[in-house]
Amino acid sequence: MFLPDFFFNADNAGKKHSGNYLLLMCRKNAAALALTHSPPAIYTELTLQNNLAALYPVAPLLVNRICLPTASQHIFFNEQGQLFYRLQRNLFPFNLQLSNNIIAALSEKSHIETLAVFGVFDGEAMKKLLTEGRCKRLILWERDPWLLRLLLMRYDFVAEIVGGKIRFHLGIDLLKLRQQNQIKWLFNPFSEKLYHWEKKLVEREKIANRALVCTGGLFIDDICETLHDCDYAIYQIDVQALAVEEIQLALESFQPDFVFSVNYLNGLAELCHAAQVPLFIWEIDPATDAVMITGAAAESSAIFTYNQVNVQKHQSTGFRIARYLPLAANPQKRCFQKKTEKKYSAKVSFVGTSMLEQAQKSKQAFIDIYNSCVNTDAPGLKQAEEIVAACLDFQRQDFTKFLIPAALGKYAPDFHALCQSNAFSADPVTLLAESAAAEKRMNYLIGLACCGLKIWGDSGWELLENYGVKYMGTAGHFYELNHIYSASAINLDISRIYQMEIITMRVFDILACGGFLLTEDNAALREIFTPGKHLDTYQSSSELIEKTAYYLAHPQAARKIALAGQKLVHDKHKISDRINEIFKSAAAFV
């Protein structure tokens, strides 16, 4: 579980901050904080209806867009009515107040004709800016339809809307706003960080090249940085949260040179094809959903996958370009830290998810699929729970091989045949494999408890404290992760059991930080790295324990290997190197 990069200032990392620009992470989950998705009573449909009725005569299209279906599961409220925003797996208090330095700066201005607010903030403060005469007209832009809808549910802006004092804009409207002169932009401290690339879009003087980038995950920010360095203006869009109409409007208005997506999203290729915009996909994670794409849309799409096994599958699906592209690191973020706090030092460390939560959800999904297509009342047929238990027992015989497919073929042959025919939208084999992957990771790490192992990640790791492992809590993705990788004598990488043939992101990140790495051996790894020269490898739990003991006793050898690995990643395996490969391969599209 990681904190996103932009919540840390590299120049002040590790220091205490008093301002609004470093947001505090809530390290408790929604249940522990008694959070709910339902807005408090102060948010009313009546207020929303009144605001939309006033807004309709001046902006009918905007009203229609606000009423489109949109995701709301990323917003939470506590019992006091405070709003929280979920980003990846973390919750952040959504500070809607203006910082004192912004208020002071506005007070010094004698008159501002038009003030444009970047992201929603406190409605009473917005009204106050108008009533105190600090500006004649207020424009509010927000990328998130649900946040804008909540604002209009909370505050009565009817008088200001009818009087022409407030105008609201959503999403891709930002493109038109940046063309207006004599606008003073006011940045909400939270939104300024959350909409970092939209802010850069506003600040650009000229736009020549355009890239529409799908949000989703920490890796996206590294992609955007590389594209920005290639002189692309970037607009981000959450295609999983927005209505189709909103996505179509963004494509039509922004007219990007291409759309970039990390991992494939069913339906996106068809939308891009209809807009005559090429789609570039960098697949970096395993997918449980089957890829569904029409022939015409596939012809204008290129997919680059982290797993060589997937290339043939994507080619048979019809993608015009389907190629292997290993993961990489961003050395601007992943770099060696000479000075680290004592809490980050470790003889042996592992940073990552326990997978327990996902495993439980995937196991239940497998059971639901099995029960939906198998007559469990028929004589001799095993119940889903029995199948799960038998398959996991079979896999426990040997964690160096992926045995779940063979186990399913043994204990449920008819159901396994259905799985092989791609009869399901989610792959039952992969769903069941999540549990096996979690078990493997737990078992391998328990074996290293005697070596001073420290683990950073989600609270599922607390289970290992009974075995002598020290659980350190979550790790910040920028500051803390770099320090852990730099200050650990040995960093570990443990592959998921259903994709032991890949090179994980963790490999590149650890090496970029100058950390020494022990990872599982495979052919793809040896195509790029030389074991014993750039990193070292193991093929079983027992070999992992043996090599851990060896390198703890020979730290100079580990350091020499770490420096060689760092140099290789910096020279040849940067994210910018991969983006250049994508551009070369997909040159015909651009």
XYZ file of C-alpha atoms in Angstrom:
590
model
C 0.000 0.000 0.000
C 1.716 3.193 -1.132
C 1.265 6.935 -0.958
C 1.151 8.648 -4.351
C 4.270 10.554 -5.376
C 2.806 14.025 -5.562
C 1.893 14.131 -1.874
C 5.569 14.385 -1.048
C 7.906 17.295 -1.687
C 11.318 15.858 -2.488
C 13.104 18.907 -1.029
C 11.317 18.564 2.307
C 10.817 14.822 2.528
C 10.660 13.522 6.063
C 10.096 16.953 7.625
C 6.984 18.088 9.405
C 4.758 20.312 7.292
C 2.296 22.882 8.591
C 0.683 23.931 5.312
C -2.000 22.334 3.186
C 0.345 21.118 0.475
C 1.352 17.933 2.240
C -1.855 16.060 2.882
C -2.152 13.696 5.793
C -2.837 10.075 4.972
C -5.477 8.271 6.960
C -3.839 4.976 7.869
C -7.114 3.398 8.935
C -9.587 1.870 6.569
C -13.083 3.112 5.876
C -14.718 0.662 8.258
C -12.436 1.619 11.150
C -13.218 5.300 10.582
C -16.979 4.633 10.324
C -17.034 6.080 6.823
C -19.882 5.879 4.357
C -20.458 6.746 0.706
C -23.831 8.327 1.510
C -23.687 12.150 1.754
C -24.856 13.664 5.070
C -28.267 15.332 5.386
C -26.810 18.750 4.504
C -26.407 17.455 0.937
C -29.881 17.469 -0.597
C -31.446 16.620 -3.938
C -33.634 19.720 -3.631
C -30.606 22.018 -3.513
C -29.148 20.208 -6.513
C -32.387 20.523 -8.483
C -32.660 24.244 -7.730
C -29.076 24.881 -8.817
C -29.494 22.852 -12.014
C -32.765 24.633 -12.840
C -30.975 27.980 -12.541
C -28.025 26.699 -14.533
C -29.987 25.124 -17.390
C -30.875 28.352 -19.301
C -27.198 29.372 -19.472
C -25.503 25.961 -19.723
C -27.936 23.209 -20.774
C -25.191 20.848 -22.007
C -23.388 21.104 -18.675
C -26.568 20.243 -16.781
C -27.036 17.158 -18.933
C -23.439 16.129 -18.288
C -23.782 16.578 -14.525
C -26.798 14.256 -14.628
C -24.943 11.474 -16.458
C -24.040 8.373 -14.419
C -20.645 8.606 -12.762
C -18.603 6.766 -10.142
C -18.977 7.844 -6.516
C -17.211 5.048 -4.630
C -14.027 7.094 -4.237
C -15.733 9.628 -1.952
C -16.440 8.942 1.725
C -17.964 10.879 4.625
C -17.361 10.415 8.333
C -19.925 10.874 11.102
C -19.070 14.584 11.349
C -19.725 15.108 7.640
C -16.059 15.538 6.662
C -15.293 14.425 3.136
C -12.531 11.890 2.354
C -11.065 11.068 -1.052
C -9.794 7.586 -1.894
C -6.778 7.525 -4.149
C -5.503 4.048 -4.990
C -5.809 2.304 -1.609
C -5.428 5.329 0.634
C -7.909 7.804 2.105
C -7.167 11.512 2.339
C -9.159 14.205 4.127
C -10.448 16.516 1.397
C -9.517 20.013 2.584
C -11.974 22.439 0.964
C -10.642 25.523 2.742
C -8.412 28.116 1.123
C -4.941 28.326 2.623
C -4.121 31.489 4.563
C -1.464 32.628 2.096
C -3.988 32.515 -0.780
C -6.528 34.531 1.203
C -3.836 37.080 2.091
C -2.783 37.373 -1.551
C -6.381 37.988 -2.608
C -6.805 40.653 0.070
C -3.901 42.582 -1.409
C -5.601 42.725 -4.803
C -7.797 45.769 -5.195
C -9.975 44.224 -7.897
C -10.043 41.000 -9.899
C -12.407 40.891 -12.840
C -12.613 37.104 -13.173
C -11.342 34.552 -10.686
C -11.132 30.930 -11.842
C -11.160 28.260 -9.159
C -9.290 25.032 -9.939
C -11.246 22.254 -8.235
C -14.173 22.474 -5.853
C -13.753 24.080 -2.439
C -15.905 25.508 0.340
C -19.069 27.077 -1.118
C -19.341 29.669 1.640
C -15.828 30.839 0.827
C -16.828 31.125 -2.829
C -19.790 33.314 -1.917
C -17.588 35.402 0.364
C -15.164 36.159 -2.463
C -18.073 37.696 -4.385
C -19.800 39.543 -1.544
C -16.556 41.115 -0.317
C -15.813 42.351 -3.817
C -12.570 40.456 -4.260
C -13.719 39.469 -7.717
C -16.567 40.430 -10.035
C -17.119 36.970 -11.493
C -16.193 33.478 -10.324
C -15.507 30.470 -12.555
C -15.200 27.004 -11.024
C -13.675 24.079 -12.896
C -13.736 20.489 -11.624
C -12.642 17.292 -13.403
C -14.752 14.965 -11.268
C -18.527 15.023 -12.027
C -19.394 13.552 -8.627
C -17.474 16.233 -6.728
C -19.201 18.966 -8.732
C -22.563 17.332 -8.106
C -21.849 17.182 -4.364
C -20.982 20.880 -4.343
C -24.303 21.684 -6.014
C -26.103 19.469 -3.480
C -24.452 21.242 -0.554
C -24.684 24.960 -1.372
C -27.425 27.143 -2.847
C -25.888 29.086 -5.747
C -29.152 30.057 -7.429
C -28.767 33.824 -6.885
C -25.152 33.796 -8.043
C -25.972 31.696 -11.128
C -28.944 33.828 -12.167
C -26.920 37.005 -11.527
C -24.117 35.797 -13.775
C -21.602 35.854 -10.932
C -20.755 32.135 -10.963
C -20.160 29.795 -13.853
C -19.359 26.100 -13.542
C -17.218 24.032 -15.891
C -16.534 20.313 -15.999
C -13.763 18.089 -17.324
C -12.594 18.914 -20.831
C -14.129 22.428 -20.561
C -10.692 23.294 -19.173
C -9.421 23.463 -22.740
C -11.678 26.456 -23.490
C -10.957 28.153 -20.173
C -7.223 28.205 -20.764
C -7.839 30.271 -23.913
C -9.584 33.058 -22.006
C -7.488 36.083 -21.151
C -7.364 38.073 -17.919
C -8.316 35.146 -15.697
C -6.723 34.818 -12.286
C -6.467 31.121 -11.327
C -7.019 30.083 -7.723
C -5.849 26.570 -6.855
C -7.510 24.420 -4.211
C -4.560 22.863 -2.312
C -5.886 19.317 -2.778
C -6.919 19.663 -6.412
C -3.648 21.360 -7.312
C -1.905 18.110 -6.413
C -4.591 15.739 -7.657
C -4.913 17.532 -11.026
C -1.223 18.189 -11.451
C -1.198 17.606 -15.202
C -4.343 19.639 -15.816
C -2.613 22.547 -14.084
C 0.337 22.169 -16.445
C -2.122 22.185 -19.346
C -3.524 25.519 -18.168
C -0.053 26.972 -17.788
C 1.169 25.940 -21.259
C 1.514 28.792 -23.723
C 1.162 26.638 -26.835
C -0.200 23.183 -27.521
C 1.264 21.309 -30.477
C 1.167 17.659 -29.446
C -1.640 16.180 -27.366
C -1.934 12.952 -25.381
C -5.096 11.787 -23.647
C -3.973 9.578 -20.762
C -6.278 7.276 -18.827
C -5.955 7.606 -15.073
C -5.427 4.620 -12.822
C -2.432 3.743 -10.676
C 0.872 5.206 -9.613
C 2.622 4.254 -12.838
C 0.514 6.757 -14.789
C 2.370 9.726 -13.325
C 5.672 8.342 -14.630
C 4.115 7.929 -18.080
C 2.840 11.500 -18.010
C 6.249 12.852 -17.010
C 7.870 11.119 -19.965
C 5.206 12.320 -22.405
C 5.504 15.845 -20.997
C 9.272 15.733 -21.581
C 8.442 14.779 -25.196
C 6.467 18.048 -25.453
C 2.987 16.524 -25.211
C 0.192 18.456 -23.564
C -1.577 15.979 -21.298
C -5.190 15.634 -20.279
C -6.123 12.792 -17.957
C -9.453 11.024 -18.076
C -10.939 8.420 -15.772
C -12.560 6.136 -18.326
C -13.720 3.682 -15.656
C -15.653 6.363 -13.760
C -17.129 8.506 -16.540
C -20.142 8.030 -18.761
C -19.481 7.123 -22.383
C -20.826 10.508 -23.485
C -18.267 12.329 -21.340
C -15.417 10.261 -22.777
C -16.636 10.951 -26.310
C -16.769 14.679 -25.592
C -13.189 14.620 -24.300
C -11.984 12.833 -27.438
C -13.846 15.232 -29.696
C -12.733 18.388 -27.865
C -9.124 17.549 -27.077
C -8.411 15.841 -30.422
C -5.386 13.953 -29.089
C -2.661 12.445 -31.224
C -3.277 9.225 -29.300
C -4.853 7.796 -26.172
C -2.527 6.088 -23.708
C -3.799 3.484 -21.270
C -1.978 1.423 -18.681
C -3.677 -1.984 -19.008
C -6.528 -2.702 -21.404
C -10.060 -1.595 -20.632
C -12.869 -3.272 -22.540
C -14.770 -0.780 -24.711
C -12.012 1.839 -24.849
C -10.656 0.700 -28.230
C -14.104 1.057 -29.808
C -14.481 4.614 -28.488
C -11.029 5.561 -29.782
C -11.690 3.963 -33.170
C -14.984 5.863 -33.536
C -13.089 9.107 -32.839
C -10.327 8.073 -35.273
C -7.721 8.263 -32.523
C -5.099 5.497 -32.108
C -4.916 3.704 -28.773
C -1.633 2.696 -27.151
C -1.826 0.212 -24.275
C 0.992 -0.768 -21.945
C -0.124 -3.866 -20.103
C 1.676 -4.036 -16.742
C -0.673 -6.180 -14.603
C -2.422 -9.536 -14.917
C -6.051 -9.290 -16.004
C -8.854 -11.493 -14.764
C -11.268 -10.134 -17.400
C -11.142 -11.537 -20.932
C -10.071 -9.054 -23.623
C -13.011 -8.175 -25.839
C -12.337 -6.022 -28.891
C -13.869 -5.712 -32.366
C -11.773 -6.234 -35.469
C -11.900 -2.632 -36.708
C -11.014 -1.213 -33.283
C -8.155 -3.680 -32.885
C -6.690 -2.483 -36.184
C -6.159 1.008 -34.737
C -4.824 -0.212 -31.373
C -1.359 -1.246 -30.251
C -0.734 -3.245 -27.091
C 2.617 -3.713 -25.385
C 2.723 -6.322 -22.648
C 5.025 -7.010 -19.717
C 4.508 -10.759 -20.184
C 5.832 -12.544 -23.266
C 3.190 -15.249 -22.781
C 0.477 -12.702 -23.581
C 1.834 -11.644 -26.976
C 0.339 -14.526 -28.941
C -3.002 -14.120 -27.164
C -3.186 -10.436 -28.097
C -2.150 -11.153 -31.680
C -4.922 -13.708 -32.032
C -7.386 -11.176 -30.607
C -6.615 -8.947 -33.586
C -4.441 -6.112 -32.263
C -2.566 -4.536 -35.132
C 0.536 -4.373 -32.960
C 1.129 -6.742 -30.030
C 4.656 -6.817 -28.643
C 6.601 -7.667 -25.529
C 7.766 -4.667 -23.526
C 9.372 -5.204 -20.117
C 8.641 -2.852 -17.258
C 11.138 -0.166 -16.247
C 11.976 2.470 -13.626
C 11.945 6.229 -13.347
C 15.407 7.203 -12.007
C 14.186 10.731 -11.321
C 12.054 9.207 -8.559
C 13.886 5.995 -7.832
C 17.359 6.995 -6.621
C 19.832 6.039 -3.903
C 19.465 7.783 -0.530
C 22.772 8.314 1.278
C 21.171 9.298 4.575
C 18.236 7.345 5.904
C 16.420 7.189 9.208
C 17.103 4.162 11.380
C 13.547 2.885 10.967
C 14.168 2.268 7.252
C 17.280 0.166 7.704
C 16.857 -3.593 7.520
C 18.956 -6.682 7.103
C 16.265 -8.069 4.825
C 13.176 -6.239 3.576
C 10.091 -6.849 1.507
C 7.689 -4.126 0.373
C 4.378 -5.135 -1.153
C 0.872 -6.364 -0.619
C 0.046 -9.475 1.411
C -2.625 -10.207 -1.250
C -4.935 -11.558 1.461
C -7.814 -9.177 0.785
C -7.674 -9.705 -2.973
C -7.311 -13.454 -2.487
C -10.486 -13.625 -0.436
C -12.446 -11.615 -2.992
C -11.082 -13.696 -5.873
C -11.843 -16.952 -4.071
C -15.461 -15.879 -3.591
C -15.678 -14.835 -7.239
C -14.418 -18.295 -8.243
C -17.057 -19.941 -6.030
C -19.800 -17.751 -7.514
C -18.779 -18.635 -11.084
C -18.533 -22.333 -10.284
C -21.938 -22.418 -8.614
C -23.526 -20.500 -11.491
C -22.628 -23.096 -14.134
C -22.333 -26.389 -12.283
C -25.213 -28.404 -10.865
C -23.788 -28.927 -7.392
C -26.790 -31.101 -6.465
C -25.807 -33.756 -9.010
C -24.513 -36.994 -7.461
C -20.744 -37.183 -7.144
C -20.030 -33.531 -7.964
C -17.885 -31.651 -5.466
C -18.991 -28.383 -3.902
C -17.089 -25.251 -4.891
C -15.445 -24.960 -1.474
C -14.169 -28.540 -1.800
C -12.688 -27.754 -5.211
C -10.937 -24.678 -3.800
C -9.485 -26.627 -0.863
C -8.321 -29.523 -3.041
C -6.650 -27.254 -5.619
C -4.827 -25.205 -2.989
C -3.642 -28.388 -1.262
C -2.314 -29.629 -4.603
C -0.459 -26.339 -5.181
C 1.147 -26.474 -1.709
C 3.160 -29.492 -2.855
C 5.482 -27.228 -4.836
C 5.480 -23.421 -4.878
C 8.180 -23.326 -7.576
C 5.617 -24.350 -10.212
C 2.156 -23.071 -11.088
C -0.012 -26.138 -10.445
C -3.511 -24.619 -10.161
C -4.512 -25.383 -13.810
C -3.447 -29.017 -13.418
C -5.207 -29.224 -10.050
C -8.438 -27.848 -11.490
C -8.193 -30.318 -14.367
C -7.800 -33.131 -11.856
C -10.556 -32.224 -9.399
C -13.064 -30.505 -11.726
C -12.249 -31.567 -15.321
C -15.510 -30.438 -16.912
C -15.329 -27.032 -15.277
C -11.661 -26.722 -16.243
C -12.621 -27.363 -19.884
C -15.098 -24.497 -19.679
C -12.334 -22.267 -18.323
C -10.090 -23.120 -21.271
C -12.829 -22.188 -23.733
C -12.935 -18.608 -22.395
C -16.566 -19.070 -21.428
C -16.327 -16.567 -18.574
C -15.682 -12.815 -18.459
C -13.301 -13.430 -15.514
C -10.802 -16.285 -15.652
C -11.571 -18.739 -12.800
C -8.033 -20.139 -12.902
C -6.535 -16.707 -12.237
C -9.115 -16.028 -9.535
C -8.161 -19.204 -7.692
C -4.472 -18.531 -8.281
C -4.682 -15.324 -6.217
C -5.095 -17.440 -3.073
C -2.161 -19.650 -4.021
C -0.040 -16.565 -4.702
C -0.832 -15.140 -1.262
C 0.058 -18.451 0.400
C 3.347 -18.699 -1.468
C 4.355 -15.160 -0.519
C 3.503 -15.796 3.139
C 5.394 -19.114 3.267
C 8.544 -17.770 1.630
C 8.725 -14.808 3.997
C 8.068 -16.849 7.147
C 11.217 -18.805 6.286
C 13.279 -15.602 6.580
C 12.028 -14.530 10.001
C 15.320 -15.604 11.579
C 17.225 -13.249 9.228
C 15.806 -10.007 10.652
C 13.104 -9.614 8.013
C 11.063 -6.398 7.984
C 7.902 -6.058 5.875
C 6.154 -2.906 4.686
C 2.673 -3.186 3.219
C -0.970 -3.694 4.143
C -2.188 -4.884 7.533
C -2.481 -8.484 6.319
C 1.207 -8.833 7.159
C 0.412 -8.539 10.862
C -0.298 -12.293 10.744
C 3.430 -12.964 10.338
C 4.429 -11.171 13.528
C 3.640 -14.407 15.398
C 6.496 -16.015 13.436
C 9.082 -13.355 14.314
C 8.674 -11.124 11.253
C 8.594 -7.398 11.991
C 5.683 -5.609 10.315
C 6.559 -1.944 9.712
C 3.235 -0.604 8.394
C 2.623 1.044 5.039
C 5.314 2.696 2.915
C 5.155 6.025 1.117
C 5.643 5.448 -2.573
C 8.237 8.183 -3.081
C 10.202 9.120 0.028
C 9.854 5.979 2.137
C 10.184 3.440 -0.662
C 13.454 4.947 -1.850
C 14.850 4.926 1.675
C 13.824 1.331 2.343
C 15.391 0.084 -0.889
C 18.572 2.084 -0.215
C 18.938 1.138 3.460
C 18.212 -2.594 3.195
C 21.140 -4.972 3.010
C 18.938 -7.311 0.970
C 15.722 -6.435 -0.861
C 13.380 -9.260 -1.815
C 11.123 -9.808 -4.787
C 8.658 -12.718 -4.698
C 6.740 -13.343 -7.904
C 3.056 -14.153 -7.954
C 2.776 -17.862 -8.541
C 0.715 -17.474 -11.720
C 3.208 -15.151 -13.408
C 6.653 -16.355 -12.399
C 7.856 -15.785 -15.966
C 7.857 -11.961 -15.753
C 10.165 -9.222 -14.461
C 8.245 -7.223 -11.874
C 8.276 -3.464 -11.413
C 9.852 -4.048 -8.004
C 12.992 -5.414 -9.710
C 13.595 -2.228 -11.699
C 12.718 0.095 -8.806
C 15.046 -1.592 -6.312
C 17.934 -1.612 -8.758
C 17.312 2.027 -9.723
C 17.709 2.926 -6.040
C 21.029 1.107 -5.866
C 19.583 -1.634 -3.681
C 20.781 -5.214 -3.685
C 18.076 -7.592 -4.913
C 17.232 -11.270 -4.553
C 14.506 -12.266 -7.001
C 13.134 -15.438 -8.549
C 14.988 -16.753 -11.562
C 13.330 -16.932 -14.975
C 14.224 -16.693 -18.662
C 12.878 -13.159 -19.144
C 15.045 -11.899 -16.277
C 18.165 -13.432 -17.816
C 17.463 -11.680 -21.132
C 18.116 -8.355 -19.393
C 20.152 -9.075 -16.246
C 22.979 -11.409 -15.348
C 22.508 -13.171 -11.998
C 25.533 -12.605 -9.768
C 26.439 -9.442 -11.686
C 23.395 -7.132 -11.577
C 21.299 -8.978 -8.976
C 21.005 -12.502 -7.723
C 18.295 -15.124 -8.025
C 16.746 -18.114 -6.306
C 14.504 -20.944 -7.482
C 13.054 -22.203 -4.214
C 12.374 -21.159 -0.651
C 15.392 -23.112 0.596
C 17.712 -21.436 -1.934
C 16.302 -18.044 -0.944
C 17.207 -18.736 2.681
C 20.710 -19.930 1.719
C 21.486 -16.900 -0.457
C 20.068 -14.498 2.097
C 22.462 -15.901 4.697
C 25.362 -15.719 2.228
C 24.896 -12.071 1.274
C 24.309 -10.995 4.858
C 27.731 -12.473 5.559
C 29.254 -10.875 2.407
C 27.921 -7.275 2.234
C 30.723 -6.040 -0.047
C 29.803 -8.574 -2.707
C 26.162 -7.493 -2.454
C 27.138 -3.813 -2.785
C 29.217 -4.429 -5.909
C 26.320 -6.267 -7.539
C 23.851 -3.529 -6.545
C 25.949 -0.786 -8.173
C 26.202 -2.747 -11.424
C 22.450 -3.325 -11.439
C 21.761 0.343 -10.810
C 23.993 1.404 -13.720
C 22.298 -1.007 -16.119
C 18.798 0.207 -15.227
C 19.820 3.870 -15.500
C 21.493 3.239 -18.862
C 18.939 1.033 -20.619
C 15.765 0.416 -18.635
C 14.164 3.755 -17.891
C 10.476 4.401 -18.497
C 11.520 6.971 -21.105
C 13.366 4.179 -22.959
C 10.161 2.123 -23.055
C 8.026 5.039 -24.256
C 10.509 5.624 -27.060
C 10.122 1.956 -28.032
C 6.348 2.368 -28.110
C 6.640 5.420 -30.339
C 8.981 3.604 -32.731
C 6.747 0.542 -32.935
C 3.563 2.557 -33.351
C 5.014 5.221 -35.651
C 2.447 4.390 -38.338
C -0.373 5.460 -36.015
C 0.928 8.945 -35.174
